[in-house]
Each structure stands twice: as structure tokens, then as C-alpha cells.
Tab-separated table of C-alpha atoms in Angstrom:
chain	number	residue	atom	x	y	z
E	925	MET	CA	-22.262	24.527	-38.279
E	926	VAL	CA	-20.118	21.338	-37.849
E	927	VAL	CA	-19.304	20.371	-34.600
E	928	GLN	CA	-15.813	18.064	-34.193
E	929	GLU	CA	-16.260	15.140	-32.206
E	930	PHE	CA	-14.031	14.862	-28.830
E	931	THR	CA	-11.034	12.620	-29.196
E	932	VAL	CA	-9.225	11.477	-26.249
E	933	ASP	CA	-5.511	12.274	-25.934
E	934	LEU	CA	-3.305	9.431	-24.682
E	935	ASN	CA	-0.709	11.490	-23.961
E	936	LYS	CA	-2.375	13.530	-21.028
E	937	PRO	CA	-4.218	12.157	-17.862
E	938	LEU	CA	-7.262	10.264	-19.012
E	939	VAL	CA	-9.912	10.397	-16.143
E	940	PHE	CA	-11.381	13.433	-16.708
E	941	GLN	CA	-11.080	13.078	-20.851
E	942	VAL	CA	-13.085	9.929	-21.235
E	943	GLY	CA	-16.424	11.579	-20.135
E	944	HIS	CA	-16.523	13.436	-22.972
E	945	LEU	CA	-17.029	10.782	-25.146
E	946	GLU	CA	-20.678	10.543	-24.249
E	947	GLU	CA	-22.343	7.743	-26.212
E	948	ARG	CA	-19.093	6.790	-28.193
E	949	TYR	CA	-17.357	5.814	-24.932
E	950	GLN	CA	-18.574	2.341	-24.677
E	951	GLU	CA	-17.118	1.450	-28.020
E	952	TRP	CA	-14.107	3.343	-27.362
E	953	VAL	CA	-13.388	1.699	-23.994
E	954	HIS	CA	-13.941	-1.668	-25.403
E	955	GLN	CA	-11.062	-1.235	-28.129
E	956	PRO	CA	-8.054	-2.546	-26.471
E	957	ILE	CA	-4.404	-1.223	-26.263
E	958	VAL	CA	-2.207	-3.697	-25.505
E	959	SER	CA	0.894	-2.163	-23.664
E	960	LYS	CA	2.565	-3.200	-20.359
E	961	GLU	CA	3.092	0.595	-19.630
E	962	GLY	CA	-0.360	2.158	-18.458
E	963	PRO	CA	-1.626	5.730	-19.027
E	964	ARG	CA	-1.863	8.171	-16.571
E	965	PHE	CA	-5.051	8.718	-14.922
E	966	PHE	CA	-4.653	11.938	-12.931
E	967	GLY	CA	-2.311	15.324	-13.044
E	968	ASN	CA	-2.012	14.811	-9.227
E	969	ASP	CA	0.591	13.004	-8.374
E	970	VAL	CA	-0.998	11.715	-5.143
E	971	LEU	CA	-4.143	10.507	-7.009
E	972	GLU	CA	-2.180	8.897	-9.302
E	973	PHE	CA	-0.177	6.897	-6.689
E	974	LEU	CA	-3.269	5.428	-5.152
E	975	THR	CA	-4.454	4.007	-8.452
E	976	ARG	CA	-1.387	1.994	-8.921
E	977	THR	CA	-1.144	-1.167	-6.994
E	978	LYS	CA	1.536	-4.413	-6.855
E	979	TRP	CA	0.005	-7.466	-6.964
E	980	TRP	CA	1.533	-8.766	-4.096
E	981	ALA	CA	0.457	-6.337	-2.073
E	982	VAL	CA	-3.191	-7.695	-2.080
E	983	PRO	CA	-1.953	-11.079	-0.231
E	984	THR	CA	0.313	-9.170	1.930
E	985	ILE	CA	-2.011	-7.145	3.422
E	986	TRP	CA	-5.107	-9.164	3.677
E	987	LEU	CA	-4.136	-12.861	3.879
E	988	PRO	CA	-3.201	-11.714	7.874
E	989	VAL	CA	-6.443	-10.483	8.111
E	990	VAL	CA	-7.947	-13.355	6.969
E	991	CYS	CA	-5.960	-15.476	9.512
E	992	TYR	CA	-7.020	-13.131	12.236
E	993	LEU	CA	-10.625	-13.706	11.470
E	994	PHE	CA	-10.451	-17.644	11.478
E	995	VAL	CA	-8.572	-17.420	14.665
E	996	LYS	CA	-11.528	-15.127	16.361
E	997	SER	CA	-14.063	-17.754	15.207
E	998	ILE	CA	-11.787	-20.328	16.835
E	999	LEU	CA	-11.410	-18.139	20.272
E	1000	MET	CA	-15.343	-17.634	20.129
E	1001	GLY	CA	-15.862	-21.673	20.296
E	1002	HIS	CA	-15.635	-23.244	17.068
E	1003	THR	CA	-13.922	-26.001	15.988
E	1004	ILE	CA	-11.253	-25.810	13.532
E	1005	GLN	CA	-13.117	-28.071	11.075
E	1006	GLU	CA	-16.168	-25.895	11.318
E	1007	VAL	CA	-14.265	-22.785	10.622
E	1008	VAL	CA	-13.158	-24.547	7.434
E	1009	LEU	CA	-16.477	-25.396	6.273
E	1010	MET	CA	-17.522	-21.532	6.808
E	1011	ALA	CA	-14.319	-20.298	5.080
E	1012	LEU	CA	-15.458	-22.852	2.072
E	1013	PHE	CA	-18.842	-21.055	2.116
E	1014	GLY	CA	-17.700	-17.817	2.312
E	1015	ILE	CA	-15.101	-18.727	-0.689
E	1016	PHE	CA	-18.125	-20.106	-2.792
E	1017	ILE	CA	-20.634	-17.040	-2.201
E	1018	TRP	CA	-17.573	-14.891	-3.151
E	1019	THR	CA	-17.631	-16.546	-6.362
E	1020	LEU	CA	-20.873	-15.347	-6.970
E	1021	ILE	CA	-20.036	-11.962	-5.865
E	1022	GLU	CA	-17.289	-11.908	-8.350
E	1023	TYR	CA	-19.769	-13.105	-11.394
E	1024	THR	CA	-22.632	-10.745	-10.281
E	1025	LEU	CA	-20.190	-7.511	-9.883
E	1026	HIS	CA	-18.504	-8.078	-13.059
E	1027	ARG	CA	-21.419	-8.936	-15.143
E	1028	PHE	CA	-23.764	-6.254	-13.839
E	1029	LEU	CA	-21.932	-3.215	-12.191
E	1030	PHE	CA	-18.450	-3.337	-14.291
E	1031	HIS	CA	-20.286	-3.929	-17.523
E	1032	ILE	CA	-22.765	-1.406	-16.941
E	1033	GLU	CA	-23.476	0.925	-19.995
E	1034	THR	CA	-22.927	4.267	-19.680
E	1035	LYS	CA	-23.115	7.473	-21.792
E	1036	THR	CA	-22.915	10.581	-19.434
E	1037	TYR	CA	-19.886	12.525	-18.409
E	1038	TRP	CA	-20.069	11.415	-14.791
E	1039	SER	CA	-20.928	7.944	-15.555
E	1040	ASN	CA	-18.376	7.381	-18.150
E	1041	THR	CA	-15.865	8.844	-15.754
E	1042	ALA	CA	-16.702	6.676	-12.926
E	1043	HIS	CA	-17.000	3.321	-14.883
E	1044	TYR	CA	-13.577	4.061	-16.475
E	1045	LEU	CA	-12.209	4.186	-13.168
E	1046	LEU	CA	-14.007	1.194	-11.769
E	1047	HIS	CA	-13.439	-1.258	-14.760
E	1048	GLY	CA	-13.292	0.385	-18.414
E	1049	CYS	CA	-9.552	1.332	-17.681
E	1050	HIS	CA	-8.858	-2.265	-17.288
E	1051	HIS	CA	-10.671	-3.226	-20.838
E	1052	LYS	CA	-8.935	-0.400	-22.513
E	1053	HIS	CA	-5.457	-1.206	-21.015
E	1054	PRO	CA	-5.897	-4.839	-20.013
E	1055	MET	CA	-2.063	-5.569	-19.559
E	1056	ASP	CA	-1.456	-2.597	-17.468
E	1057	SER	CA	0.138	-4.421	-14.524
E	1058	LEU	CA	-0.346	-1.770	-11.884
E	1059	ARG	CA	-4.157	-1.107	-12.534
E	1060	LEU	CA	-5.016	-4.947	-12.346
E	1061	VAL	CA	-5.788	-5.760	-8.514
E	1062	PHE	CA	-7.888	-3.633	-6.356
E	1063	PRO	CA	-6.593	-0.881	-4.540
E	1064	PRO	CA	-6.228	-1.790	-0.924
E	1065	THR	CA	-7.474	1.679	0.177
E	1066	ALA	CA	-10.724	0.668	-1.731
E	1067	THR	CA	-10.984	-2.817	-0.474
E	1068	ALA	CA	-10.598	-1.194	2.907
E	1069	ILE	CA	-13.464	1.015	2.758
E	1070	LEU	CA	-15.532	-1.754	1.119
E	1071	CYS	CA	-15.047	-4.075	3.737
E	1072	PHE	CA	-17.371	-2.575	6.184
E	1073	PRO	CA	-20.678	-2.793	4.458
E	1074	PHE	CA	-19.792	-6.436	3.622
E	1075	TRP	CA	-18.981	-6.972	7.160
E	1076	ASN	CA	-22.156	-5.544	8.441
E	1077	LEU	CA	-24.087	-7.475	5.381
E	1078	VAL	CA	-22.750	-11.024	6.581
E	1079	ALA	CA	-23.348	-9.933	10.243
E	1080	CYS	CA	-27.041	-9.329	9.544
E	1081	PHE	CA	-27.418	-12.995	8.449
E	1082	ALA	CA	-24.738	-14.842	10.741
E	1083	THR	CA	-24.088	-15.074	14.450
E	1084	PRO	CA	-21.208	-13.099	16.142
E	1085	SER	CA	-19.088	-16.026	16.242
E	1086	THR	CA	-19.701	-17.307	12.960
E	1087	THR	CA	-19.216	-13.902	10.933
E	1088	PRO	CA	-15.648	-13.510	11.422
E	1089	ALA	CA	-15.127	-16.909	9.746
E	1090	LEU	CA	-17.512	-16.582	7.138
E	1091	PHE	CA	-16.317	-12.860	6.364
E	1092	GLY	CA	-12.953	-14.329	6.352
E	1093	GLY	CA	-13.744	-16.896	3.647
E	1094	GLY	CA	-14.966	-14.348	1.575
E	1095	LEU	CA	-12.079	-12.355	1.824
E	1096	LEU	CA	-9.747	-15.163	0.971
E	1097	GLY	CA	-11.828	-15.764	-2.024
E	1098	TYR	CA	-11.346	-12.083	-2.976
E	1099	VAL	CA	-7.755	-12.589	-2.576
E	1100	MET	CA	-7.685	-15.767	-4.847
E	1101	TYR	CA	-9.674	-13.626	-6.961
E	1102	ASP	CA	-7.316	-10.545	-7.514
E	1103	CYS	CA	-4.423	-13.104	-7.629
E	1104	THR	CA	-5.731	-15.543	-10.317
E	1105	HIS	CA	-6.891	-12.106	-12.660
E	1106	TYR	CA	-3.240	-11.009	-12.325
E	1107	TYR	CA	-1.762	-14.387	-13.434
E	1108	LEU	CA	-4.064	-15.151	-16.186
E	1109	HIS	CA	-2.927	-11.809	-17.687
E	1110	HIS	CA	0.812	-11.937	-17.080
E	1111	GLY	CA	1.568	-15.446	-16.289
E	1112	GLN	CA	2.384	-18.232	-18.692
E	1113	PRO	CA	0.333	-21.418	-17.663
E	1114	SER	CA	1.334	-24.520	-19.545
E	1115	LYS	CA	-1.470	-26.861	-17.938
E	1116	ASP	CA	-5.055	-26.645	-17.383
E	1117	PRO	CA	-7.199	-25.511	-15.642
E	1118	ALA	CA	-5.106	-22.382	-15.467
E	1119	LYS	CA	-4.276	-22.599	-19.019
E	1120	HIS	CA	-8.123	-22.974	-19.619
E	1121	LEU	CA	-8.671	-20.056	-17.763
E	1122	LYS	CA	-6.158	-17.863	-19.154
E	1123	ARG	CA	-7.747	-18.641	-22.724
E	1124	TYR	CA	-11.221	-18.127	-21.410
E	1125	HIS	CA	-10.646	-14.661	-19.820
E	1126	LEU	CA	-8.435	-13.088	-22.723
E	1127	ASN	CA	-11.303	-14.345	-24.782
E	1128	HIS	CA	-13.430	-12.073	-22.775
E	1129	HIS	CA	-11.293	-9.209	-23.438
E	1130	PHE	CA	-10.302	-9.519	-27.002
E	1131	ARG	CA	-13.199	-11.315	-28.575
E	1132	ILE	CA	-16.764	-11.425	-26.883
E	1133	GLN	CA	-16.738	-8.855	-24.140
E	1134	ASP	CA	-20.331	-9.598	-22.940
E	1135	LYS	CA	-19.830	-12.907	-22.321
E	1136	GLY	CA	-17.467	-15.242	-19.781
E	1137	PHE	CA	-17.865	-12.965	-16.710
E	1138	GLY	CA	-16.075	-15.598	-14.039
E	1139	ILE	CA	-12.428	-15.204	-13.610
E	1140	THR	CA	-11.776	-17.724	-11.007
E	1141	SER	CA	-13.900	-20.392	-12.771
E	1142	THR	CA	-16.680	-20.757	-15.375
E	1143	LEU	CA	-19.225	-22.201	-12.678
E	1144	TRP	CA	-21.665	-19.056	-13.022
E	1145	ASP	CA	-21.287	-18.483	-16.502
E	1146	THR	CA	-22.537	-21.793	-17.043
E	1147	VAL	CA	-25.351	-21.603	-14.584
E	1148	PHE	CA	-26.570	-18.286	-15.931
E	1149	GLY	CA	-26.162	-19.042	-19.698
E	1150	THR	CA	-23.284	-16.470	-20.341
E	1151	LEU	CA	-20.615	-18.761	-21.486
E	1152	PRO	CA	-19.140	-17.522	-24.866
E	1153	PRO	CA	-20.833	-19.105	-27.853
E	1154	LEU	CA	-18.242	-21.889	-28.550
E	1155	MET	CA	-17.779	-23.322	-25.196
E	1156	ALA	CA	-21.499	-23.304	-24.682
E	1157	ALA	CA	-21.866	-25.319	-27.604
E	1158	GLY	CA	-19.191	-27.637	-26.656
E	1159	LYS	CA	-21.049	-28.167	-23.091
E	1160	LYS	CA	-24.129	-29.291	-25.313
E	1161	ASN	CA	-22.186	-31.905	-27.494
């Protein structure tokens, strides 16, 4: 008896289909479809709406929160200079979080139904449809939920007065990351460093998908040896 392999129907909601690919999911999801029109994820209109986010929603929602956090640390006794330094440190830590999440979580290999489904929602959809402009930045609802454990983590290592500024710096780093990521896909930079970063990131999507995990910079790819081969060779020379 010959069992016919499951085939994804791109004309139907995708989320609950992709899990059936099982071990073939990784190969399928890393064969990008270049189209500005993204697929439908869910049959339910409310769930579908929650998966779509305009890029400008990220700075509109989160920059006022960042400002509030900085002001809070100032009102608790820190100087503006101190808050700037803490913010810069928070941004620096974010770049490491950005790299770590992208490399070890977003690119985790899955093969079971539910792990494939979760991966597709988390990051696989972006690799399958890299030009889908409404699913490029992180939905604000999901970001708000994740803020709670990250705040508590910062609070474990910082004082009550420094926690807001440090967390605000990390949150600002996230805003910069999401806006940069959108621009690298849909902007047309003519000068470096933006032009270089766009070429670097599209190389990750369309050529070597297990290298080049940095979005806002190549710093941690350099540190941890995950630069794409041509770039790594260029740095050695």
C-alpha cells in the first residue's frame, strides 16, 4: 500500500496544515515564496487579525513606554547621563538577545505536528513568505506578554531605580530591531551600513539560512563564528 505524502494547500489557512509535513517541514519552510501578499493563517477572522501588524505600530506603541521608563529612573534619583548609559547597556544586551533568539529558538529544527505548527507561527512563516509586510514585526499583544518575564529577569539583577532604565534600553533595542528588520526587507538603502545590512540579511533568507543571524549588526555573528562563508573569508583577509 502506497501512502501519499501530505501536500500543503496554499489557498487554505496554513497554520494547522504545516504540522502534517512532519520531517519534510524544514525543507518546505526554507523554500521561500516571494510575494507581498501573505497567506491566510487561520479560518477564524479574529485570530487572523491578531497575526497581522503594521510596522509603525511598534514604535507608536512602545516608544512612549520607553520614555516613561527613562523618566521613571530619573524621578527615582538618577541623572540623565546615568540613564543614557543604562539605556545604551540595555540596547547592547538586546543585541545579544536578538542573536540568541534568532539562532537557537527561531531556527530550532522541528519535525512533529505541534512543534512544526509552533515554529511556523514563531518564525517559519517569515522564512516561507519573507516579503509578507504584515507579518514581519512582532505583534504588540505578544510583545506585551513577553515584557513581564523580561522585566522580572532584569529586576533580579538590578536595583528598583535602575530596572526601568535598563529595561527601557532593552525595549528600545527591540523597537530598533523590528523597524530595522522591516526596512531591510522593504526599504531600498543606497548607502552603507544599511545597504550592507540588507544584503547581509537577504543572504540569510535566500542563500545560507544557517548563518548570519544578526539583524541590526553582524557583531555576534563575528564573535560566535556564524558569519556567512564569504564574509568570514573577507574578514580574515
